[in-house]
Amino acid sequence: MTTPGSAPNSVRPYGAGVAVLSDIHAVLPALEAVLAEPDVRAADRIVLTGDLLAGPLPRQTLARLRALGDRAVWLSGNADREMAAARPGNEPGDPMDAWAAGQLGPDELEFLGALPATVTLEVPGLGPVLFCHATPRDDTEVALVDSRPERWAEVLEGVPDAVRTVVCGHTHMPFVRFTHGRLVVNPGSVGMPYGRPGAHWALLGPGGGAVTLRHTAFDHEAACARIARESDSPSAAAWADTYVRARYSAEEALAAFGPGDGRNTAPGTDG
């Protein structure tokens, strides 16, 4: 783990690339579809950038992710952190997240609570790459593809100079943006996509440091039926109908997230 302002951890370069999976939200059918992709199967590392188990199939998803063994690099997201801290009277605000936290045992919640907020890996052609959930300094902070340059300057402040690529998630919308001399990559969401059904993820490294946004189509109707059948959550069917079928457009998501980046406030007042 590294924190902004510290020297990055130098890990051996990954010749077959690094797959990045974010915001799985315990949608096991989507995860299985991505893990079956040849480039994911061949990847040296699979970086999991948070919000992994807050959804309808948390125990099953945790078991599948743990089966990745040493290939998996785990990071915490805000939902993971809130689940780990869940206690009677201190449950996550989202009903599905609160239910999912109740499905995990003490050891599993402790595991979530111990996950790092950031990690830095050496990726061929990209050098040190910092991975985080929302931004390098906060797991709920909003920075979008159309956020102001001043916003990006704020959220990237303190990132070591040697790090020229930052990979983040949280907003469930894939993008690549070059700002302030750094490449910022959001792989989108595996389990809760906006705009179109299917699982979004990213591949880094092969081909001289390429960054590729990927989309894996799968039978989302069958996935919704499976979630309704296999999840014990009383709201699983409705949740899957909304999120696995991607009922919200990317434009609606941008409109909802947009105010969170301070775009409607005077410069310097939205930190």
Tab-separated table of C-alpha atoms in Angstrom:
chain	number	residue	atom	x	y	z
A	1	MET	CA	0.000	0.000	0.000
A	2	THR	CA	1.105	3.549	-0.646
A	3	THR	CA	-0.336	6.851	0.324
A	4	PRO	CA	-0.135	10.082	-1.677
A	5	GLY	CA	3.187	11.713	-1.048
A	6	SER	CA	5.052	8.508	-0.278
A	7	ALA	CA	7.376	6.625	-2.577
A	8	PRO	CA	5.539	4.056	-4.699
A	9	ASN	CA	6.042	0.371	-4.094
A	10	SER	CA	8.015	-1.071	-6.988
A	11	VAL	CA	6.694	-4.509	-7.857
A	12	ARG	CA	8.029	-6.637	-10.691
A	13	PRO	CA	6.664	-5.661	-14.128
A	14	TYR	CA	3.744	-7.677	-15.444
A	15	GLY	CA	4.401	-9.021	-18.915
A	16	ALA	CA	0.884	-10.265	-19.620
A	17	GLY	CA	-0.756	-7.154	-18.313
A	18	VAL	CA	-2.929	-6.093	-15.415
A	19	ALA	CA	-6.693	-6.467	-15.492
A	20	VAL	CA	-8.645	-3.928	-13.447
A	21	LEU	CA	-12.062	-4.846	-12.069
A	22	SER	CA	-13.960	-2.222	-10.104
A	23	ASP	CA	-17.354	-1.923	-8.438
A	24	ILE	CA	-18.333	-5.578	-8.738
A	25	HIS	CA	-21.073	-5.082	-6.137
A	26	ALA	CA	-21.504	-8.816	-5.569
A	27	VAL	CA	-22.962	-9.438	-9.029
A	28	LEU	CA	-21.444	-12.873	-9.425
A	29	PRO	CA	-22.675	-13.590	-12.990
A	30	ALA	CA	-20.978	-10.420	-14.246
A	31	LEU	CA	-17.765	-11.267	-12.406
A	32	GLU	CA	-17.744	-14.788	-13.818
A	33	ALA	CA	-18.179	-13.424	-17.343
A	34	VAL	CA	-15.180	-11.103	-16.940
A	35	LEU	CA	-12.976	-13.750	-15.339
A	36	ALA	CA	-13.690	-16.004	-18.330
A	37	GLU	CA	-12.213	-13.426	-20.740
A	38	PRO	CA	-8.944	-14.724	-22.250
A	39	ASP	CA	-7.063	-11.527	-21.427
A	40	VAL	CA	-8.185	-11.702	-17.804
A	41	ARG	CA	-7.286	-15.351	-17.550
A	42	ALA	CA	-3.825	-14.528	-18.932
A	43	ALA	CA	-3.243	-11.397	-16.832
A	44	ASP	CA	-0.435	-11.515	-14.284
A	45	ARG	CA	-2.449	-9.506	-11.797
A	46	ILE	CA	-6.131	-8.683	-11.314
A	47	VAL	CA	-6.563	-5.438	-9.403
A	48	LEU	CA	-9.873	-5.118	-7.557
A	49	THR	CA	-10.464	-1.418	-6.945
A	50	GLY	CA	-13.173	-1.596	-4.320
A	51	ASP	CA	-16.934	-1.866	-3.755
A	52	LEU	CA	-16.640	-5.598	-4.190
A	53	LEU	CA	-19.284	-7.250	-2.005
A	54	ALA	CA	-22.031	-4.661	-1.484
A	55	GLY	CA	-24.728	-6.377	-3.499
A	56	PRO	CA	-26.975	-9.423	-3.807
A	57	LEU	CA	-24.467	-12.330	-3.705
A	58	PRO	CA	-21.734	-11.270	-1.274
A	59	ARG	CA	-20.633	-14.644	0.129
A	60	GLN	CA	-20.492	-16.299	-3.288
A	61	THR	CA	-18.616	-13.352	-4.788
A	62	LEU	CA	-16.085	-13.314	-1.964
A	63	ALA	CA	-15.407	-17.024	-2.467
A	64	ARG	CA	-14.860	-16.538	-6.203
A	65	LEU	CA	-12.500	-13.607	-5.670
A	66	ARG	CA	-10.515	-15.474	-3.024
A	67	ALA	CA	-10.081	-18.329	-5.484
A	68	LEU	CA	-7.904	-15.970	-7.562
A	69	GLY	CA	-5.202	-16.382	-4.942
A	70	ASP	CA	-2.053	-14.308	-5.292
A	71	ARG	CA	-3.122	-12.942	-8.686
A	72	ALA	CA	-5.652	-10.679	-6.961
A	73	VAL	CA	-4.663	-7.280	-5.579
A	74	TRP	CA	-7.443	-6.078	-3.283
A	75	LEU	CA	-8.363	-2.471	-2.487
A	76	SER	CA	-11.096	-1.072	-0.301
A	77	GLY	CA	-13.980	1.026	-1.561
A	78	ASN	CA	-16.343	3.145	0.471
A	79	ALA	CA	-18.968	0.379	0.502
A	80	ASP	CA	-16.413	-2.179	1.714
A	81	ARG	CA	-15.281	0.185	4.458
A	82	GLU	CA	-18.861	0.856	5.564
A	83	MET	CA	-19.700	-2.845	5.544
A	84	ALA	CA	-16.637	-3.647	7.644
A	85	ALA	CA	-17.682	-1.030	10.212
A	86	ALA	CA	-21.311	-2.192	10.332
A	87	ARG	CA	-22.722	-2.644	13.815
A	88	PRO	CA	-26.276	-2.516	15.171
A	89	GLY	CA	-27.261	1.116	14.836
A	90	ASN	CA	-24.336	1.812	12.501
A	91	GLU	CA	-25.399	-0.017	9.351
A	92	PRO	CA	-24.556	1.287	5.867
A	93	GLY	CA	-27.136	3.742	4.623
A	94	ASP	CA	-27.906	1.757	1.487
A	95	PRO	CA	-30.344	-1.090	2.320
A	96	MET	CA	-28.631	-3.595	0.015
A	97	ASP	CA	-25.221	-2.762	1.488
A	98	ALA	CA	-26.584	-3.176	5.011
A	99	TRP	CA	-28.105	-6.526	4.110
A	100	ALA	CA	-24.851	-7.682	2.466
A	101	ALA	CA	-22.843	-6.751	5.553
A	102	GLY	CA	-25.142	-8.976	7.600
A	103	GLN	CA	-24.352	-11.954	5.380
A	104	LEU	CA	-20.638	-11.886	6.217
A	105	GLY	CA	-19.013	-13.313	9.312
A	106	PRO	CA	-16.699	-11.422	11.672
A	107	ASP	CA	-13.547	-12.734	9.984
A	108	GLU	CA	-14.830	-11.702	6.556
A	109	LEU	CA	-15.749	-8.220	7.784
A	110	GLU	CA	-12.336	-7.913	9.393
A	111	PHE	CA	-10.767	-8.877	6.072
A	112	LEU	CA	-12.695	-6.095	4.330
A	113	GLY	CA	-11.717	-3.609	7.006
A	114	ALA	CA	-8.015	-4.371	6.536
A	115	LEU	CA	-7.954	-3.727	2.786
A	116	PRO	CA	-5.692	-0.847	1.679
A	117	ALA	CA	-7.037	2.370	0.189
A	118	THR	CA	-4.355	2.566	-2.513
A	119	VAL	CA	-1.663	0.419	-4.067
A	120	THR	CA	1.045	1.231	-6.599
A	121	LEU	CA	2.274	-1.328	-9.125
A	122	GLU	CA	4.924	-1.106	-11.826
A	123	VAL	CA	3.182	-1.756	-15.164
A	124	PRO	CA	5.160	-2.202	-18.423
A	125	GLY	CA	5.121	0.949	-20.527
A	126	LEU	CA	3.283	2.928	-17.857
A	127	GLY	CA	5.737	2.867	-14.977
A	128	PRO	CA	4.351	3.195	-11.454
A	129	VAL	CA	0.544	3.130	-11.568
A	130	LEU	CA	-1.469	4.205	-8.538
A	131	PHE	CA	-4.754	2.347	-8.042
A	132	CYS	CA	-7.503	3.660	-5.777
A	133	HIS	CA	-11.277	3.534	-5.426
A	134	ALA	CA	-12.585	7.087	-5.947
A	135	THR	CA	-9.538	9.355	-5.820
A	136	PRO	CA	-6.066	8.882	-4.330
A	137	ARG	CA	-7.031	10.856	-1.235
A	138	ASP	CA	-10.636	9.805	-0.511
A	139	ASP	CA	-12.864	6.812	-1.247
A	140	THR	CA	-16.038	8.855	-1.828
A	141	GLU	CA	-14.663	11.865	-3.678
A	142	VAL	CA	-16.179	12.555	-7.095
A	143	ALA	CA	-14.060	13.306	-10.153
A	144	LEU	CA	-15.580	12.741	-13.570
A	145	VAL	CA	-14.514	12.728	-17.187
A	146	ASP	CA	-15.909	16.262	-17.546
A	147	SER	CA	-14.741	17.635	-14.190
A	148	ARG	CA	-12.912	20.964	-14.285
A	149	PRO	CA	-9.112	20.911	-14.577
A	150	GLU	CA	-8.997	22.656	-11.201
A	151	ARG	CA	-10.890	19.733	-9.673
A	152	TRP	CA	-8.410	17.244	-11.065
A	153	ALA	CA	-5.527	19.354	-9.727
A	154	GLU	CA	-7.090	19.110	-6.261
A	155	VAL	CA	-7.681	15.363	-6.232
A	156	LEU	CA	-4.262	14.539	-7.690
A	157	GLU	CA	-2.367	16.811	-5.322
A	158	GLY	CA	0.137	14.812	-3.327
A	159	VAL	CA	0.438	11.936	-5.793
A	160	PRO	CA	4.179	11.184	-6.188
A	161	ASP	CA	5.755	12.788	-9.259
A	162	ALA	CA	6.921	9.397	-10.509
A	163	VAL	CA	3.305	8.239	-10.851
A	164	ARG	CA	2.019	9.293	-14.259
A	165	THR	CA	-1.030	6.991	-14.365
A	166	VAL	CA	-3.860	6.846	-11.822
A	167	VAL	CA	-6.635	4.240	-11.972
A	168	CYS	CA	-9.848	4.899	-10.068
A	169	GLY	CA	-13.447	3.668	-9.961
A	170	HIS	CA	-16.459	4.631	-7.808
A	171	THR	CA	-18.606	6.432	-10.404
A	172	HIS	CA	-19.282	3.339	-12.546
A	173	MET	CA	-18.560	5.138	-15.840
A	174	PRO	CA	-15.510	4.157	-17.911
A	175	PHE	CA	-13.230	6.859	-19.252
A	176	VAL	CA	-9.622	7.774	-19.995
A	177	ARG	CA	-8.561	11.379	-19.479
A	178	PHE	CA	-5.181	13.091	-19.697
A	179	THR	CA	-4.882	15.905	-17.181
A	180	HIS	CA	-2.023	17.735	-15.504
A	181	GLY	CA	0.507	15.453	-17.133
A	182	ARG	CA	-1.154	12.280	-15.877
A	183	LEU	CA	-3.335	9.646	-17.462
A	184	VAL	CA	-6.456	8.944	-15.402
A	185	VAL	CA	-8.291	5.692	-16.108
A	186	ASN	CA	-11.690	4.625	-14.804
A	187	PRO	CA	-12.541	1.051	-15.831
A	188	GLY	CA	-16.256	1.470	-15.098
A	189	SER	CA	-18.301	-1.035	-13.122
A	190	VAL	CA	-18.405	-4.801	-13.457
A	191	GLY	CA	-21.704	-5.243	-11.630
A	192	MET	CA	-23.598	-1.930	-11.730
A	193	PRO	CA	-23.069	-0.383	-15.171
A	194	TYR	CA	-24.667	2.821	-16.332
A	195	GLY	CA	-25.696	3.282	-19.949
A	196	ARG	CA	-25.706	-0.309	-21.201
A	197	PRO	CA	-25.846	-3.808	-19.726
A	198	GLY	CA	-22.656	-5.804	-19.475
A	199	ALA	CA	-19.502	-5.649	-17.406
A	200	HIS	CA	-16.938	-2.880	-17.835
A	201	TRP	CA	-13.260	-3.356	-16.946
A	202	ALA	CA	-9.803	-2.316	-18.155
A	203	LEU	CA	-6.578	-3.940	-19.299
A	204	LEU	CA	-3.212	-2.265	-18.713
A	205	GLY	CA	0.253	-3.056	-19.946
A	206	PRO	CA	0.429	-5.365	-22.975
A	207	GLY	CA	1.475	-3.759	-26.227
A	208	GLY	CA	3.937	-1.203	-24.876
A	209	GLY	CA	1.900	0.209	-22.036
A	210	ALA	CA	-1.502	0.256	-23.682
A	211	VAL	CA	-4.618	1.192	-21.739
A	212	THR	CA	-7.734	-0.525	-23.050
A	213	LEU	CA	-11.270	-0.063	-21.808
A	214	ARG	CA	-13.157	-3.317	-22.193
A	215	HIS	CA	-16.803	-4.384	-22.156
A	216	THR	CA	-17.951	-7.967	-21.613
A	217	ALA	CA	-21.460	-8.775	-22.756
A	218	PHE	CA	-23.295	-11.585	-20.980
A	219	ASP	CA	-26.863	-12.794	-20.669
A	220	HIS	CA	-28.099	-10.163	-18.236
A	221	GLU	CA	-31.656	-11.509	-18.322
A	222	ALA	CA	-30.396	-14.897	-17.123
A	223	ALA	CA	-28.201	-13.101	-14.594
A	224	CYS	CA	-31.193	-11.269	-13.139
A	225	ALA	CA	-33.117	-14.527	-12.848
A	226	ARG	CA	-30.143	-16.198	-11.159
A	227	ILE	CA	-29.737	-13.359	-8.665
A	228	ALA	CA	-33.445	-13.496	-7.786
A	229	ARG	CA	-33.158	-17.257	-7.325
A	230	GLU	CA	-29.889	-17.469	-5.395
A	231	SER	CA	-29.882	-14.313	-3.260
A	232	ASP	CA	-31.611	-14.255	0.113
A	233	SER	CA	-32.116	-10.501	-0.100
A	234	PRO	CA	-35.811	-9.593	-0.302
A	235	SER	CA	-34.966	-6.782	-2.718
A	236	ALA	CA	-32.609	-8.816	-4.940
A	237	ALA	CA	-34.958	-9.107	-7.918
A	238	ALA	CA	-35.785	-5.401	-7.985
A	239	TRP	CA	-32.137	-4.442	-7.407
A	240	ALA	CA	-30.977	-6.628	-10.293
A	241	ASP	CA	-33.727	-5.303	-12.546
A	242	THR	CA	-32.450	-1.773	-11.975
A	243	TYR	CA	-28.700	-2.231	-11.964
A	244	VAL	CA	-27.849	-5.386	-13.899
A	245	ARG	CA	-30.187	-4.291	-16.679
A	246	ALA	CA	-28.576	-0.815	-16.513
A	247	ARG	CA	-31.789	1.153	-16.285
A	248	TYR	CA	-29.871	4.392	-15.655
A	249	SER	CA	-28.177	6.058	-18.602
A	250	ALA	CA	-24.657	7.440	-18.443
A	251	GLU	CA	-26.151	10.897	-18.915
A	252	GLU	CA	-28.412	10.442	-15.888
A	253	ALA	CA	-25.443	9.222	-13.867
A	254	LEU	CA	-23.333	12.222	-14.856
A	255	ALA	CA	-26.173	14.549	-13.877
A	256	ALA	CA	-26.475	12.811	-10.495
A	257	PHE	CA	-22.750	12.686	-9.735
A	258	GLY	CA	-21.876	16.067	-11.264
A	259	PRO	CA	-22.725	18.301	-8.291
A	260	GLY	CA	-20.395	16.190	-6.164
A	261	ASP	CA	-17.316	17.520	-7.950
A	262	GLY	CA	-18.056	21.103	-6.968
A	263	ARG	CA	-18.748	22.291	-10.482
A	264	ASN	CA	-21.489	24.628	-9.296
A	265	THR	CA	-19.408	26.413	-6.688
A	266	ALA	CA	-16.835	29.156	-6.944
A	267	PRO	CA	-13.250	28.040	-7.637
A	268	GLY	CA	-11.412	27.096	-4.469
A	269	THR	CA	-14.523	26.550	-2.352
A	270	ASP	CA	-15.392	22.943	-3.163
A	271	GLY	CA	-12.361	21.077	-1.766
